[in-house]
CSV table of C-alpha atoms in Angstrom, one decimal:
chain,number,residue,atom,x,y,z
A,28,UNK,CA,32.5,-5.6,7.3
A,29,UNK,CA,33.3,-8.5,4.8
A,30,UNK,CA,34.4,-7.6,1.4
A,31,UNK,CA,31.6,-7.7,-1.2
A,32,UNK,CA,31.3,-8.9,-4.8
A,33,UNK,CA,31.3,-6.0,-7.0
A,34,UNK,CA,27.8,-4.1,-7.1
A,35,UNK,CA,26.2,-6.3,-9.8
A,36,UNK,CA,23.3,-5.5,-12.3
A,37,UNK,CA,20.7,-8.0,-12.3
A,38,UNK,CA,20.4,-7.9,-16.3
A,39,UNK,CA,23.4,-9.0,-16.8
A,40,UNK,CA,22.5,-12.9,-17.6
A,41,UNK,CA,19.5,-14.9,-18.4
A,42,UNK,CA,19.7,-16.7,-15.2
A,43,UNK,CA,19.7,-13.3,-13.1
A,44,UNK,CA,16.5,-12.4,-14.6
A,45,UNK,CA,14.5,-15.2,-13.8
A,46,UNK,CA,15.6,-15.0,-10.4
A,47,UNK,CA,14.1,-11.3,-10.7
A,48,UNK,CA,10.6,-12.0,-11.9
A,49,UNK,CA,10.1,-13.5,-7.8
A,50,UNK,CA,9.8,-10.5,-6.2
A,51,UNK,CA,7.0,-8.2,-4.5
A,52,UNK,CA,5.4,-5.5,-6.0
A,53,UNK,CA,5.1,-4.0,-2.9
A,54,UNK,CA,8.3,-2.2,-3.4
A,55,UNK,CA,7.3,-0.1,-6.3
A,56,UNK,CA,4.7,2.8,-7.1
A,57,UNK,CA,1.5,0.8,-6.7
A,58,UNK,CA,2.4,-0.6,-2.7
A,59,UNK,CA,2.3,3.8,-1.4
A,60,UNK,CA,-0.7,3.8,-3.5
A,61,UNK,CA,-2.0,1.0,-1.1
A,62,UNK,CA,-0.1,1.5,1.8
A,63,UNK,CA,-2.8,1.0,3.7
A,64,UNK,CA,-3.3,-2.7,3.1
A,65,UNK,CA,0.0,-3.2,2.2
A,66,UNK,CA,2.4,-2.1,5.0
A,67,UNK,CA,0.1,-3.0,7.4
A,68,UNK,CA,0.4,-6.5,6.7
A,69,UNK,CA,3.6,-6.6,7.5
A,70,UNK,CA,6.5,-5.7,5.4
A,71,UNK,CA,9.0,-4.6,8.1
A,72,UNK,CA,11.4,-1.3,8.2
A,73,UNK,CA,13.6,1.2,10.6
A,74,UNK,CA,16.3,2.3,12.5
A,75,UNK,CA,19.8,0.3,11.3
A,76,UNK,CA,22.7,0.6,13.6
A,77,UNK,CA,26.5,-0.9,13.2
A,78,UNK,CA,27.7,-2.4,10.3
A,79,UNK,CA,27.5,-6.2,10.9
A,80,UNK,CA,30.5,-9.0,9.7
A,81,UNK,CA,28.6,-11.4,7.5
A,82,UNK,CA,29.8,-13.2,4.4
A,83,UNK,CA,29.7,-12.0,1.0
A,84,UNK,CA,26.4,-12.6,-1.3
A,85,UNK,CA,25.3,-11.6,-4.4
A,86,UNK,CA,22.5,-9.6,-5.8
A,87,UNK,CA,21.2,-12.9,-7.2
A,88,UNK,CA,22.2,-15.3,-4.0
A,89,UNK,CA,20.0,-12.8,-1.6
A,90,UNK,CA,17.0,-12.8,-4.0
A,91,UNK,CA,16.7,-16.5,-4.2
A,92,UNK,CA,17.6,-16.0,-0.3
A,93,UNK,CA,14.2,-14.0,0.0
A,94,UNK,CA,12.2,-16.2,-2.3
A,95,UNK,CA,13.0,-19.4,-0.2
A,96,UNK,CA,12.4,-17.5,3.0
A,97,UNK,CA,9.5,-20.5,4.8
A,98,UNK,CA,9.0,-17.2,7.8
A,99,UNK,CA,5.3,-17.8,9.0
A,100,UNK,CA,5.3,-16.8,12.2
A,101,UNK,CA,5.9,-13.8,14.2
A,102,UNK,CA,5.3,-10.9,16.4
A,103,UNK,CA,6.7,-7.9,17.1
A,104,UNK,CA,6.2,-3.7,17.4
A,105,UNK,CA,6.4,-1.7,13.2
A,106,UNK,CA,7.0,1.8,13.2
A,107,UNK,CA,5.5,3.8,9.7
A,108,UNK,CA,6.4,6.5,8.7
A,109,UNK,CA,4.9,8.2,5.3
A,110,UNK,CA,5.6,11.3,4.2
A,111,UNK,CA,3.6,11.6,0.6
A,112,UNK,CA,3.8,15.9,0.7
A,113,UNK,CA,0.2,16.1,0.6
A,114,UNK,CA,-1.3,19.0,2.9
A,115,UNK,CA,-2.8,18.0,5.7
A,116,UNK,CA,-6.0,17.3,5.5
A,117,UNK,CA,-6.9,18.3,9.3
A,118,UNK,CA,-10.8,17.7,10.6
A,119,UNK,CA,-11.4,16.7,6.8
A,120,UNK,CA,-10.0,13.1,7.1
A,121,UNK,CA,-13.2,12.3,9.0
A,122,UNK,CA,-15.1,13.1,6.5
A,123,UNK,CA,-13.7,12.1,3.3
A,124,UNK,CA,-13.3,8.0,5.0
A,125,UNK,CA,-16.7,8.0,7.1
A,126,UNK,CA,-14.9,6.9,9.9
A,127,UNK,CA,-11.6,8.2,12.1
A,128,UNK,CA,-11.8,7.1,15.7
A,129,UNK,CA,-14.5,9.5,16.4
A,130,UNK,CA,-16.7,9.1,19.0
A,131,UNK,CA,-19.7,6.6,19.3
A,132,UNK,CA,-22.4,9.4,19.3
A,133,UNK,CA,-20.8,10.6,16.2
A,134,UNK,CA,-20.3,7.2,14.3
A,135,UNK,CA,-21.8,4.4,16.3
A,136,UNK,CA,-25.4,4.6,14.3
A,137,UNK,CA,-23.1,2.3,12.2
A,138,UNK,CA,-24.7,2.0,8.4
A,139,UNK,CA,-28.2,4.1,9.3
A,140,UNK,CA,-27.0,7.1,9.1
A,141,UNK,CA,-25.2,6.2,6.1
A,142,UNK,CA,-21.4,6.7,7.7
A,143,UNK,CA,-20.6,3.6,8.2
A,144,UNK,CA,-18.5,1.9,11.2
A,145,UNK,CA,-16.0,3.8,13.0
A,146,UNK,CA,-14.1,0.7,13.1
A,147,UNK,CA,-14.3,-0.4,9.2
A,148,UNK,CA,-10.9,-1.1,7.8
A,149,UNK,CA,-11.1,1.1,5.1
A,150,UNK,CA,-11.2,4.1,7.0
A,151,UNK,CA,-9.2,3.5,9.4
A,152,UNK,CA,-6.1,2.2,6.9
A,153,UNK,CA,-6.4,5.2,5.4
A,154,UNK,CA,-4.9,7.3,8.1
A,155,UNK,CA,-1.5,5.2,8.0
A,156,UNK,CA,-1.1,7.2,4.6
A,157,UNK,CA,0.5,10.3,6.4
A,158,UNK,CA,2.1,11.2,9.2
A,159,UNK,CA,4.3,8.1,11.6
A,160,UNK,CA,2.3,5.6,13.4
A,161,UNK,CA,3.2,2.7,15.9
A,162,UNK,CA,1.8,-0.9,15.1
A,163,UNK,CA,2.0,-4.0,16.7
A,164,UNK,CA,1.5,-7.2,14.7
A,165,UNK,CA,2.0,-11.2,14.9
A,166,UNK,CA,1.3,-13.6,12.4
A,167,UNK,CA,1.1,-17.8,12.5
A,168,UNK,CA,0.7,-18.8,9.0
A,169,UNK,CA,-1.6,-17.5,6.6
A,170,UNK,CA,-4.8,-18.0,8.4
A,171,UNK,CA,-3.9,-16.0,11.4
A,172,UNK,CA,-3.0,-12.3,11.5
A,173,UNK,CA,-3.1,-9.2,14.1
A,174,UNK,CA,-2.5,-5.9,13.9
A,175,UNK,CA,-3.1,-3.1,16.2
A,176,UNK,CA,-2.6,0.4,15.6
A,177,UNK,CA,-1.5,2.2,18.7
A,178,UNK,CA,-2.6,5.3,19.4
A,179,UNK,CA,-1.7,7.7,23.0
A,180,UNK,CA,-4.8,6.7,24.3
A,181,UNK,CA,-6.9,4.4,22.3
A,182,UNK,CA,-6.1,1.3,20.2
A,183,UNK,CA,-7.1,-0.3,16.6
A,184,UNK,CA,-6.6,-3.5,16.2
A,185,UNK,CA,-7.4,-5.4,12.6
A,186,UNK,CA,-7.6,-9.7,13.3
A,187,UNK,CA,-7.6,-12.5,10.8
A,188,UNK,CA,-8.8,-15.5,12.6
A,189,UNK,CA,-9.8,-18.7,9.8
A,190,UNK,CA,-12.8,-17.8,8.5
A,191,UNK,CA,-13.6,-14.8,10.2
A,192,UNK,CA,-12.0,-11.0,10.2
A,193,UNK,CA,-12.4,-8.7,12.8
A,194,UNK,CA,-11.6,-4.9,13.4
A,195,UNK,CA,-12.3,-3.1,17.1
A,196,UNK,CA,-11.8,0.9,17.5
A,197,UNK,CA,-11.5,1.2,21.3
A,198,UNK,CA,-11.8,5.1,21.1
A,199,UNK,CA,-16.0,4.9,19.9
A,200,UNK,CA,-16.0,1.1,21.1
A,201,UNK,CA,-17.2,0.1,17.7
A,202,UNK,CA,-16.4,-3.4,16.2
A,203,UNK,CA,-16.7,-4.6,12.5
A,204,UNK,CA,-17.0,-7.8,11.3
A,205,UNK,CA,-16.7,-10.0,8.2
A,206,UNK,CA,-16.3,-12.9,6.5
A,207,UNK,CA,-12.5,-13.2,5.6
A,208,UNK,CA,-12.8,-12.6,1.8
A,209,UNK,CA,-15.6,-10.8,2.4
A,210,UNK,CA,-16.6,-6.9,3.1
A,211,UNK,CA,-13.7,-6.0,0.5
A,212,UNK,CA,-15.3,-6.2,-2.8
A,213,UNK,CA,-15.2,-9.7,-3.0
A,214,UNK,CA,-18.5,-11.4,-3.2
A,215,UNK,CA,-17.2,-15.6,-3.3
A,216,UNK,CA,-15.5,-15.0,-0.2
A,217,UNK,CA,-12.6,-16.7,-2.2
A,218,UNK,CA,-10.4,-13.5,-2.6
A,219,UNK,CA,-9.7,-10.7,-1.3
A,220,UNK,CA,-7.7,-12.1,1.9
A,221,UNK,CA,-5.6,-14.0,-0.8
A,222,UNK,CA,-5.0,-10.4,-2.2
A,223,UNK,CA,-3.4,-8.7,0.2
A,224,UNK,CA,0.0,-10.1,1.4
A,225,UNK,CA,0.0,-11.4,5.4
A,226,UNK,CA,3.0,-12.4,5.7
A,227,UNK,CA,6.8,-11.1,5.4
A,228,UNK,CA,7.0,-13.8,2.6
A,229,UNK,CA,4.0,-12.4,0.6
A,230,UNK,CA,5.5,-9.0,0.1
A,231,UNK,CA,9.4,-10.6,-0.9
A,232,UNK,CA,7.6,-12.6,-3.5
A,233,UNK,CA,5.8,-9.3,-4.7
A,234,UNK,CA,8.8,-7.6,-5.0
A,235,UNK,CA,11.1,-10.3,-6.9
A,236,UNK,CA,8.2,-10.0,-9.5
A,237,UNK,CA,8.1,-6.1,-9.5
A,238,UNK,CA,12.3,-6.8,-10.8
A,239,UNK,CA,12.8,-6.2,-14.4
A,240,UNK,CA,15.3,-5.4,-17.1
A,241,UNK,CA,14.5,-1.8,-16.2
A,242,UNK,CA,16.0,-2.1,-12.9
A,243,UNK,CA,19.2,-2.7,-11.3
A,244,UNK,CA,19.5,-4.4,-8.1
A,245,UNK,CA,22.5,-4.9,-5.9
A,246,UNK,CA,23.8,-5.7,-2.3
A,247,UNK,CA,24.9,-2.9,-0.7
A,248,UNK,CA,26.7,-3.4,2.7
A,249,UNK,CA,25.0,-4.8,5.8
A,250,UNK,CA,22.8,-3.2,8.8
A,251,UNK,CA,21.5,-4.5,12.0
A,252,UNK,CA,17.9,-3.7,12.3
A,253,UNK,CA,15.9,-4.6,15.5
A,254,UNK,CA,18.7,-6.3,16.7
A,255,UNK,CA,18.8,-8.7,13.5
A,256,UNK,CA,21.8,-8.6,11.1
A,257,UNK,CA,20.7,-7.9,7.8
A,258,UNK,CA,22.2,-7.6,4.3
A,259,UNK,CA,20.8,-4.3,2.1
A,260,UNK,CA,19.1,-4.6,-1.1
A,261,UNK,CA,19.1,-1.9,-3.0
A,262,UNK,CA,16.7,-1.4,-6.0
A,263,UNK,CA,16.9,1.6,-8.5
A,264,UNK,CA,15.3,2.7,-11.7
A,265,UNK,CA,17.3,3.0,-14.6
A,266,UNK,CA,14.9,4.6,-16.5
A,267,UNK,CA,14.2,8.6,-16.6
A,268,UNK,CA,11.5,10.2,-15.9
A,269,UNK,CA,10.9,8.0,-12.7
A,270,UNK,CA,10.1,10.1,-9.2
A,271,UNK,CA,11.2,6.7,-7.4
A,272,UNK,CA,15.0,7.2,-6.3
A,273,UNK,CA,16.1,3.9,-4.6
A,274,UNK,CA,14.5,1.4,-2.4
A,275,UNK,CA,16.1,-0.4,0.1
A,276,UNK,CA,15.2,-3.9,1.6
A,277,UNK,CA,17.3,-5.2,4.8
A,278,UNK,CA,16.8,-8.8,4.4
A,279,UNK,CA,17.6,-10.7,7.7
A,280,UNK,CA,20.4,-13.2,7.0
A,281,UNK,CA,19.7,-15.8,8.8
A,282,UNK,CA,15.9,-16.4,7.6
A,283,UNK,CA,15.7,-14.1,4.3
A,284,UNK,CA,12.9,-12.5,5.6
A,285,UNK,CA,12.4,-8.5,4.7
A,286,UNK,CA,13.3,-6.7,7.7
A,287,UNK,CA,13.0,-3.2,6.5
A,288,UNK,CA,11.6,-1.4,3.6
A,289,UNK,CA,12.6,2.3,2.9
A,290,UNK,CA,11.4,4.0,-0.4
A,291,UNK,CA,13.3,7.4,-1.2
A,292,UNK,CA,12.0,9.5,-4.2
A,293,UNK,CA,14.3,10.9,-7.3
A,294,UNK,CA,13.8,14.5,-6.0
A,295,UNK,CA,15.6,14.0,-2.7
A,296,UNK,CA,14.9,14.3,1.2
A,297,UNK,CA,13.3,12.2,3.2
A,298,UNK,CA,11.6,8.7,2.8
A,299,UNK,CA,8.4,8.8,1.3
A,300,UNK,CA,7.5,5.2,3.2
A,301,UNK,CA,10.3,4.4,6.1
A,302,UNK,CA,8.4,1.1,7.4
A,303,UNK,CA,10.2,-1.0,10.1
A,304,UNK,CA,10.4,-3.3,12.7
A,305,UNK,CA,11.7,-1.8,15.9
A,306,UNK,CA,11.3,-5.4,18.1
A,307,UNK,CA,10.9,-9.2,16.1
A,308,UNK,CA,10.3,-12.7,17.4
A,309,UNK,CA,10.2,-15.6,15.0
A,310,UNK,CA,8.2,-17.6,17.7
A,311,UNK,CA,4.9,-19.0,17.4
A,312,UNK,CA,2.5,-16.4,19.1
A,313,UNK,CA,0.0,-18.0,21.6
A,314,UNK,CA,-2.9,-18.9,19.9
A,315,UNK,CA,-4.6,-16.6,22.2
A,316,UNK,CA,-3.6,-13.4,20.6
A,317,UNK,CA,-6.2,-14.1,17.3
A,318,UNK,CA,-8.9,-14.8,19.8
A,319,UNK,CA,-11.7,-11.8,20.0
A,320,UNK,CA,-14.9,-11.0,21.6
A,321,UNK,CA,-16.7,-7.9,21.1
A,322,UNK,CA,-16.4,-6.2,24.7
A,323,UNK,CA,-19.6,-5.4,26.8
A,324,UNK,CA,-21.8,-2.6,25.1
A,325,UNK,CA,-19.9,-2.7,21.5
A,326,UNK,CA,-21.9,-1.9,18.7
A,327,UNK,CA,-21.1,-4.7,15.9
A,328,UNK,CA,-21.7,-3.8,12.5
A,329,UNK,CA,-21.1,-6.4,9.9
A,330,UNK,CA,-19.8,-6.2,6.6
A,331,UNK,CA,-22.7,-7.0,4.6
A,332,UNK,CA,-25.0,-4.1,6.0
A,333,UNK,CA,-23.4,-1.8,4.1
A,334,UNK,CA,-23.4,-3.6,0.8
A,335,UNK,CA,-19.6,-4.2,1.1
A,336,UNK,CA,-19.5,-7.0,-1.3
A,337,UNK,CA,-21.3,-5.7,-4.1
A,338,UNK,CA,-18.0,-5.7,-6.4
A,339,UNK,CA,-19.4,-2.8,-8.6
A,340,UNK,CA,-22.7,-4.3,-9.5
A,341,UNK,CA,-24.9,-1.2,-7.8
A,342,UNK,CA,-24.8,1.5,-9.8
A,343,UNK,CA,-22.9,5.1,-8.8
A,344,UNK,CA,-23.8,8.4,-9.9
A,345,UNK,CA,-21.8,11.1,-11.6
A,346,UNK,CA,-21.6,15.1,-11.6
A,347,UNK,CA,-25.1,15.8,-13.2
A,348,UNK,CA,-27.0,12.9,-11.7
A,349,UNK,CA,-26.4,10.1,-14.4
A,350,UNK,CA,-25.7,6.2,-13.2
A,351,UNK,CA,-22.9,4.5,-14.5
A,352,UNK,CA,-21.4,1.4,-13.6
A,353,UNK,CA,-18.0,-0.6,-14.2
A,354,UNK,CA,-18.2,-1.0,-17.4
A,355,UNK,CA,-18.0,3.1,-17.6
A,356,UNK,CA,-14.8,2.6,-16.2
A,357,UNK,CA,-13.3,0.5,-18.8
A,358,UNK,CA,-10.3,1.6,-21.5
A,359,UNK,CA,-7.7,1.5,-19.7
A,360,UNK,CA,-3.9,2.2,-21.4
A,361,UNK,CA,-0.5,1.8,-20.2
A,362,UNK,CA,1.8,4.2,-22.0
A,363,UNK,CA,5.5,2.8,-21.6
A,364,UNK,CA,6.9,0.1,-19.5
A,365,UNK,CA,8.8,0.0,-16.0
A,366,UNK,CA,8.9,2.7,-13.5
A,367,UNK,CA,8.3,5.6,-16.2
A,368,UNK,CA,4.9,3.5,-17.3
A,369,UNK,CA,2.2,5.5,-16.9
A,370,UNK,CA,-1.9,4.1,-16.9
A,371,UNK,CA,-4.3,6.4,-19.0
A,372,UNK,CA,-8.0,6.2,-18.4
A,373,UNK,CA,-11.2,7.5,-19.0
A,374,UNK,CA,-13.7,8.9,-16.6
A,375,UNK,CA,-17.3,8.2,-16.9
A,376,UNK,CA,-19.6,11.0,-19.1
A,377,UNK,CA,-16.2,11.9,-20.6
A,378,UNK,CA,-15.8,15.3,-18.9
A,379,UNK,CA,-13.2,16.3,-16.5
A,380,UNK,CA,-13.5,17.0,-12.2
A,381,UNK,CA,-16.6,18.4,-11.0
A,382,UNK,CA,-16.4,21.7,-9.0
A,383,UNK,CA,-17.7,23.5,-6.0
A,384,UNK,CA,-19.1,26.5,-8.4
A,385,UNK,CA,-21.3,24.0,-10.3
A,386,UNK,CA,-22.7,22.3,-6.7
A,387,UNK,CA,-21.0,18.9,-7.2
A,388,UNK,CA,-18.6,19.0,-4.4
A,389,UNK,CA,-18.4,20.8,-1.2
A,390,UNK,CA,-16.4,23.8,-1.1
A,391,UNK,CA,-13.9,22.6,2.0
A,392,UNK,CA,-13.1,19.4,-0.8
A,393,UNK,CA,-12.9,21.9,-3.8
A,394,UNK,CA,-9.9,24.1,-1.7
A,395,UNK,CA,-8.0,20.4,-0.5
A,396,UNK,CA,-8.5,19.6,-4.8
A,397,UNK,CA,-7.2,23.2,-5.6
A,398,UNK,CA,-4.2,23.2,-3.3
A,399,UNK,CA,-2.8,19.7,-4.4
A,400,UNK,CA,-3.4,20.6,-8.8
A,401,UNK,CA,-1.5,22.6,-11.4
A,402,UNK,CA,-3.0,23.6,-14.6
A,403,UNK,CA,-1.2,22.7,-17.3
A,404,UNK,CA,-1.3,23.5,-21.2
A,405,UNK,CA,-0.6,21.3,-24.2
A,406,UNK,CA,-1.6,19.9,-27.3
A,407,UNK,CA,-4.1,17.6,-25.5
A,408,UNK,CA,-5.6,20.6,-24.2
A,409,UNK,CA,-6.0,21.8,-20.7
A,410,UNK,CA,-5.7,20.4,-17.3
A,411,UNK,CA,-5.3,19.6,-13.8
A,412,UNK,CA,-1.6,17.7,-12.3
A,413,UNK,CA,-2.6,16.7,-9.0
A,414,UNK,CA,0.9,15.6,-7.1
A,415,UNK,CA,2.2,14.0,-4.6
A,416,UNK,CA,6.2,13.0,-4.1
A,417,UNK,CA,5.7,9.7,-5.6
A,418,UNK,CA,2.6,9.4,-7.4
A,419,UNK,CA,1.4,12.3,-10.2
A,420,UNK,CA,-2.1,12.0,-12.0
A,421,UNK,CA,-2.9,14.0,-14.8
A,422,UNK,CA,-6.7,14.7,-15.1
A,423,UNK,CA,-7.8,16.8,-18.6
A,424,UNK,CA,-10.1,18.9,-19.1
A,425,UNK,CA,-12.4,16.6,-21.5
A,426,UNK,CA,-12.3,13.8,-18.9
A,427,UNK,CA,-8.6,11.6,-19.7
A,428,UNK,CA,-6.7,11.0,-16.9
A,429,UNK,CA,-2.9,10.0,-17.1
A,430,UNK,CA,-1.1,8.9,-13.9
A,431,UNK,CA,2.3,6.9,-12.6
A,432,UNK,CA,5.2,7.4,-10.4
A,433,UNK,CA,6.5,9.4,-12.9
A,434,UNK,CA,7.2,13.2,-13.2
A,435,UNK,CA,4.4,15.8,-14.2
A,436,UNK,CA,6.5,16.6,-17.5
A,437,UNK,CA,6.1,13.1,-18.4
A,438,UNK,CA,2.3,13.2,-17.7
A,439,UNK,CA,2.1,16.0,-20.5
A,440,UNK,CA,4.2,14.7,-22.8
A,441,UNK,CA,2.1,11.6,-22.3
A,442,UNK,CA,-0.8,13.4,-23.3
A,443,UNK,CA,0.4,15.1,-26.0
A,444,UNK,CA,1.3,11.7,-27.6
């Protein structure tokens, strides 16, 4: 292995830190939150093997390395692999995202029976939040992306296509179909696909931004992932009170582009997100591969029939029946700065979760609720820690909720403040 420069600390000059505001957000907190949207659009991560020779760089030289990174196109096989410590949430998950890759008897009545598409994006995202899954993807610029989930004997696949976006669950042989934009809470059509990064490049910007003078960020050694040599960038907290240990980015040296993406928590063990690609060509794919046609006897439900652009404007209902809207929603406070930041909200009627003994939630939900929560004690009062090994939310008793990648102690003395 070529010598390094010593490990350096991104603060250290002026100069550094602008270089630091370019990267994606994707590698803190907020991207497991949303790892749904986000690692499935391609931020890349695995298996490293051998130690490759490649000249020396800088924390700073591979940052501006990532930020110029032109990558548009390219194709190739992700394994994902999340491991959040949430229970599992067994015949529930069905249930909870209205759709699952169940069978077309069960969910192919589409929007009439009010369960929506077995094939919407939303619910079927969802299950890449547990467990290790198997993707294959391609991209050609950011008007063109595919992604399938593999499964052992059925296949998901989630295409971006110009104006339109398409999803087909081959298990229920449901399809789902929008307006790209559209069918996400975006009404204009002018967001939404703008929103959620397509390309390798969208998520290295993302994470040059998420860079601050609470961090430190340095090049440590080299790796060879998917037969790519790649330099490591590693990116730690220096703040306390932070459950986020380390991230790592392998950036591939010849094109910058992020190569793998592992997220380890302060308490130890394994990754909470290990994303990675196992195979990458930088070709053009054929043009081919973003074409789709529903298949023979497909039910197509579109995006719309379900009201999927309403963007908050339809009222919801709480725990004794009363309607409230966004606005119910609003106050929102960020305690702190950095990792150890933590957002503190209010929910709507200003009282805390509903429960199975007063008839607001099912009883099977109420036990998944009781075995994730801790009840805590302070001088806010009383309440509920619900926890995972990366993200912690706080909810009180008189309807305050606190939450951040930060530890539940921190929550508390949050609240106390």
């Amino acid at each position: 292995m070529a010598p390094y420069e010593p490990a350096q600390d991104t603060s250290e000059t002026g100069e550094l830190r602008a270089g630091r505001r370019k990267a994606a957000r994707y590698a803190v907190p907020v991207a497991v939150a949303g790892v749904a949207a986000a690692t499935i659009g391609l931020v890349p991560a695995l298996a490293t093997s051998g130690d490759p020779d490649l000249p020396g760089i800088t924390a700073q030289e591979l940052i501006e390395k990532m930020a110029a990174s032109d990558t548009q196109q390219l194709s190739g096989n992700v394994k994902i692999s999340t491991d959040l410590g949430l229970p599992s949430l067994g015949g529930m998950a069905g249930g909870f995202t209205g759709g699952g890759g169940g069978g077309g008897a069960e969910h192919g009545e589409g929007g009439k029976g009010g369960e929506g598409s077995a094939a919407d994006p939303k619910g079927k995202l969802m299950e890449l939040a547990s467990g290790t899954h198997t993707l294959r993807v391609a991209a050609d610029g950011p008007d063109r992306q595919k992604v399938s989930v593999l499964g052992d004997a059925a296949e998901y696949s989630l295409i971006h296509n110009g104006d339109e976006v398409w999803a087909y669950d081959s298990a229920s042989n449901e399809a789902y179909h929008a307006e790209a934009g559209k069918g996400a809470g975006h009404e204009d059509g002018k967001k939404g696909a703008d929103d959620i990064p397509a390309t390798p490049r969208d998520f290295a910007e993302r994470a040059l931004k998420a860079v601050d003078d609470t961090t430190s960020v340095t090049v440590d050694g080299t790796a060879q992932v998917a037969g790519r040599d790649a330099y490591r960038l590693v990116v730690e907290p220096k703040q306390s009170g932070s459950t986020v240990g380390r991230i790592t980015v392998a950036v591939d040296a010849k094109t910058g582009t992020s190569l793998k993406f592992t997220l380890t928590p302060a308490s130890g063990g394994a990754a909470v997100v290990d994303v990675g690609f196992t195979a990458v060509d930088f070709g053009k794919p054929s043009a081919s591969t973003f074409d789709f046609t529903p298949p023979k006897g497909a039910k197509v439900t579109e995006a719309d029939e379900h009201g999927e652009s309403r963007d908050f404007k339809d009222k919801y209902r709480g725990r004794d029946g009363e309607e409230f809207t966004e606005e119910d929603l609003s106050g929102l406070n960020v305690i702190g700065e950095g990792w150890s930041s933590i957002a503190e909200l209010k929910l709507p009627g200003g009282r805390g979760l509903p429960t199975a003994g007063s008839g607001d939630v099912p009883q099977d939900a109420q036990k998944f609720l009781d075995s994730l929560g801790d009840r805590v004690d302070g001088k806010f009062g009383s309440g509920t820690v619900f926890s995972t090994r990366l993200i912690n939310a706080l909810v009180t008793d008189d309807g305050k909720v606190y939450v951040g990648a930060v530890t539940k102690d921190a929550l508390v003395k949050a609240a106390n403040r």
